[in-house]
CSV table of C-alpha atoms in Angstrom, one decimal:
chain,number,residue,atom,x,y,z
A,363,UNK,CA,-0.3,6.8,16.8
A,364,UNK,CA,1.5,9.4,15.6
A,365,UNK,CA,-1.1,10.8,14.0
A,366,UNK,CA,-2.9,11.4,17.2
A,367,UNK,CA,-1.3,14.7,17.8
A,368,UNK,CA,-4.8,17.0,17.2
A,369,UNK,CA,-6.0,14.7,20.4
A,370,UNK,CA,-2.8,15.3,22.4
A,371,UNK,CA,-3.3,18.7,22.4
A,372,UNK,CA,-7.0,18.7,23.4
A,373,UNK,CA,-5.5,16.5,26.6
A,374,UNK,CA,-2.9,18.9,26.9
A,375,UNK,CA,-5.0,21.9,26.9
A,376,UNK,CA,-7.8,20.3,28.9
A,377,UNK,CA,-4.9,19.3,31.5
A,378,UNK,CA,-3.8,23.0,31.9
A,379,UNK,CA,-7.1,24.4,32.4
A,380,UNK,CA,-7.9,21.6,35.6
A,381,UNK,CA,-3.8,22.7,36.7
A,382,UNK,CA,-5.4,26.6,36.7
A,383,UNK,CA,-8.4,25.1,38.1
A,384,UNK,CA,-7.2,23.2,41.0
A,385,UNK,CA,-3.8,24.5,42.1
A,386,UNK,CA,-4.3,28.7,41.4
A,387,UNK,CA,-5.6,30.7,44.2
A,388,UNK,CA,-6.2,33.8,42.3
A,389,UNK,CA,-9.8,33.9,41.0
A,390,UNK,CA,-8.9,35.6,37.3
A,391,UNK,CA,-6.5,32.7,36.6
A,392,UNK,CA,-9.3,30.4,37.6
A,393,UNK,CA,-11.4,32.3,35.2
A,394,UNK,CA,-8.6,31.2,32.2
A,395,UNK,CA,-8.3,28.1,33.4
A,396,UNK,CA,-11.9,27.2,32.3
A,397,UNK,CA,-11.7,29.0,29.3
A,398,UNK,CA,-8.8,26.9,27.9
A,399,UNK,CA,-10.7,23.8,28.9
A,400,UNK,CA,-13.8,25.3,26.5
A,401,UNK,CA,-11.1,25.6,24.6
A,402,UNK,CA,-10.1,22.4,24.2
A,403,UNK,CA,-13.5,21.1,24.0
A,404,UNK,CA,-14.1,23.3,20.6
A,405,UNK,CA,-10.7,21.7,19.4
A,406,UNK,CA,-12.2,18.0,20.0
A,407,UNK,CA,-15.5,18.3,18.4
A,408,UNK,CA,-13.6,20.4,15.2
A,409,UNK,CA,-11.2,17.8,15.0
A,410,UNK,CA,-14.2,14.9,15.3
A,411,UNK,CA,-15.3,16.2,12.5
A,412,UNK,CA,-12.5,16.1,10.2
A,413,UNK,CA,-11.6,13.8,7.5
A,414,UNK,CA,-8.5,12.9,5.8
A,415,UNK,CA,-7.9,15.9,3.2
A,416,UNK,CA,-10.9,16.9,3.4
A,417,UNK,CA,-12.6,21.0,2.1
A,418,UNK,CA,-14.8,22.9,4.6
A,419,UNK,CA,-18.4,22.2,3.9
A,420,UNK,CA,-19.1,25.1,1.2
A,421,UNK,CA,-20.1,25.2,-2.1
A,422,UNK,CA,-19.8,28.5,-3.4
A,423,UNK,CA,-16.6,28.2,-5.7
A,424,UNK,CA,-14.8,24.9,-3.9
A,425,UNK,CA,-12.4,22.7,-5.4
A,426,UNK,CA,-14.3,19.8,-5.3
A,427,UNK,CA,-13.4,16.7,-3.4
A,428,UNK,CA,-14.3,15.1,0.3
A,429,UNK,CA,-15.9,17.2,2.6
A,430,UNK,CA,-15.3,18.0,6.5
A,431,UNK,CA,-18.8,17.2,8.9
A,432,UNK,CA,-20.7,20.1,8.9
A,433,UNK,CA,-22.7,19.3,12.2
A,434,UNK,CA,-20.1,19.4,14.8
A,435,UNK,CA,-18.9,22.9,13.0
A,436,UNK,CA,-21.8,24.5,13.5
A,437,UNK,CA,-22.3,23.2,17.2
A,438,UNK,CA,-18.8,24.5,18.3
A,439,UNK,CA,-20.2,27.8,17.3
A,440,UNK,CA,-23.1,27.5,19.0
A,441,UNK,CA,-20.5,26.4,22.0
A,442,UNK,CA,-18.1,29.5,21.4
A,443,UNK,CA,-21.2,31.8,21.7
A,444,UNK,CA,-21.9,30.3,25.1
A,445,UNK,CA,-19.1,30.5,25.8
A,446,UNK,CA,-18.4,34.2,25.6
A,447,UNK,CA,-21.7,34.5,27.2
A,448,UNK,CA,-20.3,32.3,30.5
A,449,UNK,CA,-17.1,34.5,30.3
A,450,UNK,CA,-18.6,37.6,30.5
A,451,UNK,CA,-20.9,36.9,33.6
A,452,UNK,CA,-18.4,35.0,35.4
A,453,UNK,CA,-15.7,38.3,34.9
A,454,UNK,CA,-18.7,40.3,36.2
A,455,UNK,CA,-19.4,38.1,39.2
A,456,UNK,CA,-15.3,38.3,39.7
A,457,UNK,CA,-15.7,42.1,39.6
A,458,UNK,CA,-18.2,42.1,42.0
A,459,UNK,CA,-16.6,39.7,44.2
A,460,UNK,CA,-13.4,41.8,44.0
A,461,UNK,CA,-15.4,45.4,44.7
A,462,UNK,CA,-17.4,43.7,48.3
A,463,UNK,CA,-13.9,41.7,49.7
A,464,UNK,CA,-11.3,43.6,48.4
A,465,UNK,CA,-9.0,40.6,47.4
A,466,UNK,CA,-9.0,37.8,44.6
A,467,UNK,CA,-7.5,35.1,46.7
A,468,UNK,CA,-10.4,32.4,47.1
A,469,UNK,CA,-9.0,31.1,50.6
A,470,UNK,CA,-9.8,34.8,52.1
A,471,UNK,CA,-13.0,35.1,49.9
A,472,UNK,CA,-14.4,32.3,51.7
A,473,UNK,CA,-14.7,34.2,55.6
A,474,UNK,CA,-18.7,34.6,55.9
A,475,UNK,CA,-18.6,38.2,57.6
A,476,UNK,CA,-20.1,41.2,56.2
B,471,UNK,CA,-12.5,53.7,30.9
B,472,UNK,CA,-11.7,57.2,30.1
B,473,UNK,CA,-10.7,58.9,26.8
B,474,UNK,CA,-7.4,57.9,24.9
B,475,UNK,CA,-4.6,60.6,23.2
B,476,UNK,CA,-6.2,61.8,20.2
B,477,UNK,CA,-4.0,60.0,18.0
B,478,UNK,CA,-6.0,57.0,18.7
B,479,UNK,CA,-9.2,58.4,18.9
B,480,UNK,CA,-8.5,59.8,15.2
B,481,UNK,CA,-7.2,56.5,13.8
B,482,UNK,CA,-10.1,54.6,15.8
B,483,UNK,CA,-12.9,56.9,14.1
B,484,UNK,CA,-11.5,56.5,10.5
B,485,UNK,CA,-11.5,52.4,11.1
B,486,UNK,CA,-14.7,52.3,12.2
B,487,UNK,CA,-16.6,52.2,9.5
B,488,UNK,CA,-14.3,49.8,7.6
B,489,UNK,CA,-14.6,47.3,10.4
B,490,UNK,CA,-18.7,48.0,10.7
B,491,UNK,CA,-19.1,47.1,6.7
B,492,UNK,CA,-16.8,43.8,7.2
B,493,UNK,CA,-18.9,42.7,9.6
B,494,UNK,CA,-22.1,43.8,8.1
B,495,UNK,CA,-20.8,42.0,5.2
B,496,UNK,CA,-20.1,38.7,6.7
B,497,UNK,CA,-23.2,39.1,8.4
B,498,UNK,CA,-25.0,39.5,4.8
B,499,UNK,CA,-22.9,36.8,3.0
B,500,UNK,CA,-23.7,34.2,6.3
B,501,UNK,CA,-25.3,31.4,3.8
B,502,UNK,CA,-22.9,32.0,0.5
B,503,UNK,CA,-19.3,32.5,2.7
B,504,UNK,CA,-17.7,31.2,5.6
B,505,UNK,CA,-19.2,33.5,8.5
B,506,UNK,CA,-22.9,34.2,9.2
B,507,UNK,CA,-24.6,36.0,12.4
B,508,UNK,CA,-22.5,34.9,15.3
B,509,UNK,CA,-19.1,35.7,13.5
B,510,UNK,CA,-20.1,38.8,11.1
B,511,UNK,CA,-22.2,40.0,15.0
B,512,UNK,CA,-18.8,39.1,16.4
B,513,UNK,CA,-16.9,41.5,14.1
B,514,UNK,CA,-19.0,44.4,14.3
B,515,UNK,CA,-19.3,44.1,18.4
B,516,UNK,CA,-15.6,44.2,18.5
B,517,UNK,CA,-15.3,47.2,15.9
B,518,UNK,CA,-18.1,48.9,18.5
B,519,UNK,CA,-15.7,48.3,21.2
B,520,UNK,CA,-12.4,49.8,19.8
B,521,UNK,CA,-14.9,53.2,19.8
B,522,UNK,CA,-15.9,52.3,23.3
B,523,UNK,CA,-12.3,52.3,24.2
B,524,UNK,CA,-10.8,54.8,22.2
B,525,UNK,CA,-13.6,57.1,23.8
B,526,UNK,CA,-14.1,56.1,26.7
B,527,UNK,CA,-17.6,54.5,28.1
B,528,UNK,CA,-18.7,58.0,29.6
B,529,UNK,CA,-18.8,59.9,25.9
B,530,UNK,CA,-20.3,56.2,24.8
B,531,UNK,CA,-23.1,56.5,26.7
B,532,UNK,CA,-24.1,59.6,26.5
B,533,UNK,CA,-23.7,59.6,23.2
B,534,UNK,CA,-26.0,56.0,23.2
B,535,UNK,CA,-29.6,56.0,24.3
B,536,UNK,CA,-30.0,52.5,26.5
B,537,UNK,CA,-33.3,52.4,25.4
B,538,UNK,CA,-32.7,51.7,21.6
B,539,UNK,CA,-29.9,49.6,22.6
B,540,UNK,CA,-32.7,47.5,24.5
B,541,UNK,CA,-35.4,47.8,21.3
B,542,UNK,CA,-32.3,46.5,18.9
B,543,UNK,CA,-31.9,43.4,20.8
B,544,UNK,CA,-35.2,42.6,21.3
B,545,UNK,CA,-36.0,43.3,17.8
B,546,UNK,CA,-33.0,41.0,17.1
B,547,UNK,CA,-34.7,38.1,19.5
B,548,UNK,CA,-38.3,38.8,18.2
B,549,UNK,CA,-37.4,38.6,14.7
B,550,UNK,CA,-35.8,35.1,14.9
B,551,UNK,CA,-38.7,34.1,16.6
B,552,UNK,CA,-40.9,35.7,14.2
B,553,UNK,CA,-39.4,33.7,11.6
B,554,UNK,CA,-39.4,30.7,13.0
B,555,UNK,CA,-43.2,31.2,13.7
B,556,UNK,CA,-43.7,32.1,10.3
B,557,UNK,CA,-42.6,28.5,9.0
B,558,UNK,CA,-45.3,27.2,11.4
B,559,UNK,CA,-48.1,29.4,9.5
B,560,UNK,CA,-46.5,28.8,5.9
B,561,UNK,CA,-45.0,25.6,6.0
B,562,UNK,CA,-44.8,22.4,7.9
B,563,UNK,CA,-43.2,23.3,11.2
B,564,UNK,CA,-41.4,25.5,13.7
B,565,UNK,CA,-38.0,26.7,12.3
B,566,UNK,CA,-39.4,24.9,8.6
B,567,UNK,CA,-37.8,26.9,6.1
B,568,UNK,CA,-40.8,27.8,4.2
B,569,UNK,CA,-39.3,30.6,1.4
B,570,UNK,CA,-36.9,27.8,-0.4
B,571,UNK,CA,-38.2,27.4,-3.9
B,572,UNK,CA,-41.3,29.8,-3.7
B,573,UNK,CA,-39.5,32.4,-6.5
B,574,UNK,CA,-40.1,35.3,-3.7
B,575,UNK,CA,-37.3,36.8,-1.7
B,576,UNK,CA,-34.1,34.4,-1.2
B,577,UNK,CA,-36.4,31.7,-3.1
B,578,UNK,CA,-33.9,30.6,-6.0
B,579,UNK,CA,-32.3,27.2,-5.3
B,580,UNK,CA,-28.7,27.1,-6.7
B,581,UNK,CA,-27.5,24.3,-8.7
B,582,UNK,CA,-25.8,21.0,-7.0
B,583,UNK,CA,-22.5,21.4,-6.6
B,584,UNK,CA,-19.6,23.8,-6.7
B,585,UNK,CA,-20.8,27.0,-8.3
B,586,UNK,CA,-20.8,30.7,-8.4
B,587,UNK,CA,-22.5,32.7,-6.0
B,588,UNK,CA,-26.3,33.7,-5.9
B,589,UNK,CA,-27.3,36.1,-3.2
B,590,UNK,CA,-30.7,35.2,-3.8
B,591,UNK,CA,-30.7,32.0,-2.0
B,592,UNK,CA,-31.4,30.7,1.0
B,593,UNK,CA,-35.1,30.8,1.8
B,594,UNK,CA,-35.1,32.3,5.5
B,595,UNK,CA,-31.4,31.5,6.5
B,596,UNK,CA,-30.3,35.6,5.1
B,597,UNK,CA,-33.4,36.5,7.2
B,598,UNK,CA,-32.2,34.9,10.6
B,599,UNK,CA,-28.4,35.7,9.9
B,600,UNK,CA,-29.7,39.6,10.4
B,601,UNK,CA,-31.4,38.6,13.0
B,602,UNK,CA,-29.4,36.9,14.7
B,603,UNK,CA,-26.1,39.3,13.7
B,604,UNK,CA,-28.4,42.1,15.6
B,605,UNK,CA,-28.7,40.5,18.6
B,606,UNK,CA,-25.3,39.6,18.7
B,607,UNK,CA,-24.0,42.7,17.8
B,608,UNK,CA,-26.1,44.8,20.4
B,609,UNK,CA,-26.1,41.7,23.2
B,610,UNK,CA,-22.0,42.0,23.0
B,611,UNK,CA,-21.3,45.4,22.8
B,612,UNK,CA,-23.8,46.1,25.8
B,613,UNK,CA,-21.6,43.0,27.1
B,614,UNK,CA,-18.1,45.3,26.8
B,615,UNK,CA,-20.1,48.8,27.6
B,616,UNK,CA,-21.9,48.4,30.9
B,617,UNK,CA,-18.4,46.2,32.2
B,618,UNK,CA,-16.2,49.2,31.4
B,619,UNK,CA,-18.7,51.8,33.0
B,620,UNK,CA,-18.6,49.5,36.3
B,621,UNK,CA,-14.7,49.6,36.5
B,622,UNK,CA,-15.0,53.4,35.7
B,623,UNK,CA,-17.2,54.2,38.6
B,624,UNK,CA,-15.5,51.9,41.2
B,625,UNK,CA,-12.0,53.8,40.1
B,626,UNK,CA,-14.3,56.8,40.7
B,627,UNK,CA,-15.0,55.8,44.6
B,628,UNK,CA,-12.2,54.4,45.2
B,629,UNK,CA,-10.6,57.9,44.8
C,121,UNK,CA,3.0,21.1,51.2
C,122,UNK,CA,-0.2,20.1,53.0
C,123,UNK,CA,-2.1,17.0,52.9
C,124,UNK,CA,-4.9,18.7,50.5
C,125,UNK,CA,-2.2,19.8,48.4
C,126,UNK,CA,-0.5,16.3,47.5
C,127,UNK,CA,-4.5,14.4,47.4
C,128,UNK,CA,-4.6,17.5,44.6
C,129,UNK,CA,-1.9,16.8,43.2
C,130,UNK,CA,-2.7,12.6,42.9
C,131,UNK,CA,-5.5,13.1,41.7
C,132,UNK,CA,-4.2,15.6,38.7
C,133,UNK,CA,-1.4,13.1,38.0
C,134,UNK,CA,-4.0,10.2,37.7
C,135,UNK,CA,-6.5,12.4,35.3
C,136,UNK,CA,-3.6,13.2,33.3
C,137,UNK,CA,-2.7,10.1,32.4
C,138,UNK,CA,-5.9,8.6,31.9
C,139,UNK,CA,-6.3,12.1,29.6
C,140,UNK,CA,-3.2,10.9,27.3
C,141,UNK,CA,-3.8,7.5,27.0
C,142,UNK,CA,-7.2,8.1,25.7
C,143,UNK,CA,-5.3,10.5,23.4
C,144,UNK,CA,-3.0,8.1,22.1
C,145,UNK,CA,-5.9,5.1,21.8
C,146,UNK,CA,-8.7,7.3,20.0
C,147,UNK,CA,-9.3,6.2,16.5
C,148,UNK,CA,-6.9,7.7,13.8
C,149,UNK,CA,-7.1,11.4,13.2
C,150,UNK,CA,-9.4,12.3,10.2
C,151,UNK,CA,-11.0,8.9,10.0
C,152,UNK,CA,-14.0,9.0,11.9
C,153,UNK,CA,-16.1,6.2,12.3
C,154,UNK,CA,-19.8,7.0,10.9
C,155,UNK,CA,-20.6,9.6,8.8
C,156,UNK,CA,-24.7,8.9,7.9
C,157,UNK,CA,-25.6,12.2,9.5
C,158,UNK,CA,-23.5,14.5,8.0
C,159,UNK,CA,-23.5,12.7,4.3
C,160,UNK,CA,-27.0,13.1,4.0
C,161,UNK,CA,-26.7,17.0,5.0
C,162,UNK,CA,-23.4,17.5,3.0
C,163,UNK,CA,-25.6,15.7,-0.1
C,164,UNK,CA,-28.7,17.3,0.2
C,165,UNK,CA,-28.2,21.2,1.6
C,166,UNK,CA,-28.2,22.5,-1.5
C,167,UNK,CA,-31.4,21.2,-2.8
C,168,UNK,CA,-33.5,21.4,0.6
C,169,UNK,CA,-31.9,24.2,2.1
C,170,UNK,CA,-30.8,26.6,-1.4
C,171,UNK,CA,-27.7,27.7,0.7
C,172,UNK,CA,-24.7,27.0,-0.4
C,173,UNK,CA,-22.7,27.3,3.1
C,174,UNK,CA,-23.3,23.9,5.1
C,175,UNK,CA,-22.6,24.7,8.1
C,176,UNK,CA,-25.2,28.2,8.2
C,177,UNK,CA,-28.2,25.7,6.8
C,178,UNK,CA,-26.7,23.3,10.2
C,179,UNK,CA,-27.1,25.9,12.5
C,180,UNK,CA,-30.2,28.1,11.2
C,181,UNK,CA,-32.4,25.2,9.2
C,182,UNK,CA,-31.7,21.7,10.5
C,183,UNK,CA,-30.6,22.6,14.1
C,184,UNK,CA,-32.6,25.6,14.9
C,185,UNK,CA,-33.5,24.8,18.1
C,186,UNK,CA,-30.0,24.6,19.3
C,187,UNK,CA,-29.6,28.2,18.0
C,188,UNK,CA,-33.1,29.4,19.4
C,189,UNK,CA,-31.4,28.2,22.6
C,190,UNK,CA,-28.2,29.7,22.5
C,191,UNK,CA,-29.8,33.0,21.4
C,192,UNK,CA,-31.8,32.7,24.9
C,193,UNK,CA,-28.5,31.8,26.8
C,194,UNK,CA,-27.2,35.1,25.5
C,195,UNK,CA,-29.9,37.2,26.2
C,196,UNK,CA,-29.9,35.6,29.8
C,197,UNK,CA,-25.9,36.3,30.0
C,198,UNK,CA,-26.6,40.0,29.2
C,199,UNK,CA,-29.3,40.7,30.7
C,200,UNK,CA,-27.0,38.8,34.5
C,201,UNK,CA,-24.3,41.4,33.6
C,202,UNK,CA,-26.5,44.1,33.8
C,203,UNK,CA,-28.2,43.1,36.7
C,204,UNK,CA,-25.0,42.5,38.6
C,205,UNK,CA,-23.6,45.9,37.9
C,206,UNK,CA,-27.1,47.8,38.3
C,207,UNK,CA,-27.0,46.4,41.9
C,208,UNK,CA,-23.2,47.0,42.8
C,209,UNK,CA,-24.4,50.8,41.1
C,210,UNK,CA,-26.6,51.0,44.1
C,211,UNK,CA,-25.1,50.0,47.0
């Protein structure tokens, strides 16, 4: 059980993203609040793929010995890159948000005038 | 954004280029080291933004022309494309990596196992990490440079 | 404290939980349970590939479509940004 600790911290961080998610008003924090649950996501698939003392998958001058899984490596980069991409716009919609109401609190966002 | 003390504007131009040929390098050692196009485009974004901030986005872009910002990144998209279409001509398939073992460019295959390194490997992986690094590189920084001009003119009317 | 407020807070209380018992009762760290897949790459990248990074001959040889993908969802991501800011430019 112990050993469960890299799977802890993927709860953990997945948990404080939905707390920024659900109980912040302010639409930046909401904003950091899904990025640590992407982040916690990456963490999971990485540590999916690991095995017990394990090298990265490279050959080029490597000690020899067991291998971590390539596959869900290269997919959490594929998943970084998205998510950078998904950062960016969702900062820009904030921006834009921010520039037409003049506030980042999402309860006086929502009035439907102008 | 505007411009920064010149102290920082000094120390940003003389790391420039150090942080351009890291990233460049990753970028070029993407199937030999740990890295490739994503994290060597990464790199080299980021050492494109310390200019951007050190300067300010104003002196970026006139200094810039968007238009071959636009050409880079299509040429980035076009060219992965390109090769991907090229292992449907040559080989087997779309994204069939046709130049392994042909004794052209990239063709050598290295020997199994733990071994030096041989830049001339990799059949079309180099070709797509430069690819791929481009439109990275350009898709990012254009990323960083058109969000800093935006909170530089809304400053501007708020005024 | 309204009545949204503690439904919110329930709710979070009963995700957690079920978030850290799945935690605890996932199989041991760093023994995973099949490894076909990614034996057969680790084996064979060098020969069918010639690169000698794994996880570059993953992302631009066996899984290319994923990346042809993800290059579109960043072109798509800058070319939103732009548009967002071009139309706040003109208002």
């Amino acid at each position: 059980m112990i050993f469960n600790i890299p799977y802890i911290a993927v709860a953990v961080l997945i948990l404080l993203g939905l707390y920024a998610l659900i109980f912040k008003r302010n639409l930046i924090k909401m904003v950091i609040g899904i990025t640590l649950i992407e982040s916690g996501v990456n963490l999971f698939l990485i540590t999916l793929g690991y095995r017990k003392e394990s090298i990265a998958p490279i050959y080029t001058s490597s000690p020899g010995g067991v291998m971590a899984f390539p596959v869900p490596q290269a997919l959490t980069l594929t998943s970084i890159v998205i998510g950078v991409a998904v950062i960016a716009l969702m900062l820009s919609l904030v921006m834009h948000i921010y520039r037409h109401y003049g506030t980042l609190d999402v309860r006086k966002v929502r009035r439907l005038k102008e | 954004m505007t411009k920064m003390s010149k102290i920082v504007r000094t120390i940003a131009s003389i790391a420039f280029p150090f942080a351009m040929i890291y990233g460049l390098y990753v970028i070029a050692h993407g199937h030999l080291t740990p890295g490739g196009g994503f994290q060597g485009g990464a790199i080299a974004a980021s050492a494109c933004a310390m200019i951007l901030v050190a300067f300010g986005s104003k002196w970026t872009l006139d200094k810039i022309k968007e238009k071959r910002l636009s050409v880079f990144e299509s040429l980035g998209g076009i060219g992965f494309i390109a090769i991907a279409l090229l292992g449907l001509v040559f080989g087997a398939a779309f994204f069939n990596n046709f130049l392994t073992g042909s004794n052209f460019l990239f063709g050598t295959i290295p020997a199994t196992g733990s071994g030096l390194a041989d830049i001339n490997t990799g059949g079309v992986l180099p070709l797509m990490n430069f690819a791929v690094g481009l439109k990275v590189i350009v898709g990012l920084f254009v990323i960083v440079l058109v969000m800093a001009y935006a909170a530089t003119s809304f400053k501007e009317d708020k005024k | 404290m309204s009545t949204r407020n503690i439904a919110a807070v329930i709710v979070f209380s009963i995700v957690a939980v079920f978030f850290i018992f799945t935690a605890l009762l996932m199989h041991p760290f760093g023994v995973p349970d099949e490894s076909d897949m990614d034996d057969y790459i680790i084996d064979n990248t060098q020969e069918e590939t010639g690169a000698n990074n794994g996880v570059t001959a993953v992302v631009f040889d066996y899984r290319g479509f994923d990346t042809l993908g993800e290059a579109t969802v960043l072109f798509t991501a800058v070319a939103g940004v732009i548009m967002i800011f071009r139309r706040l430019k003109n208002d």
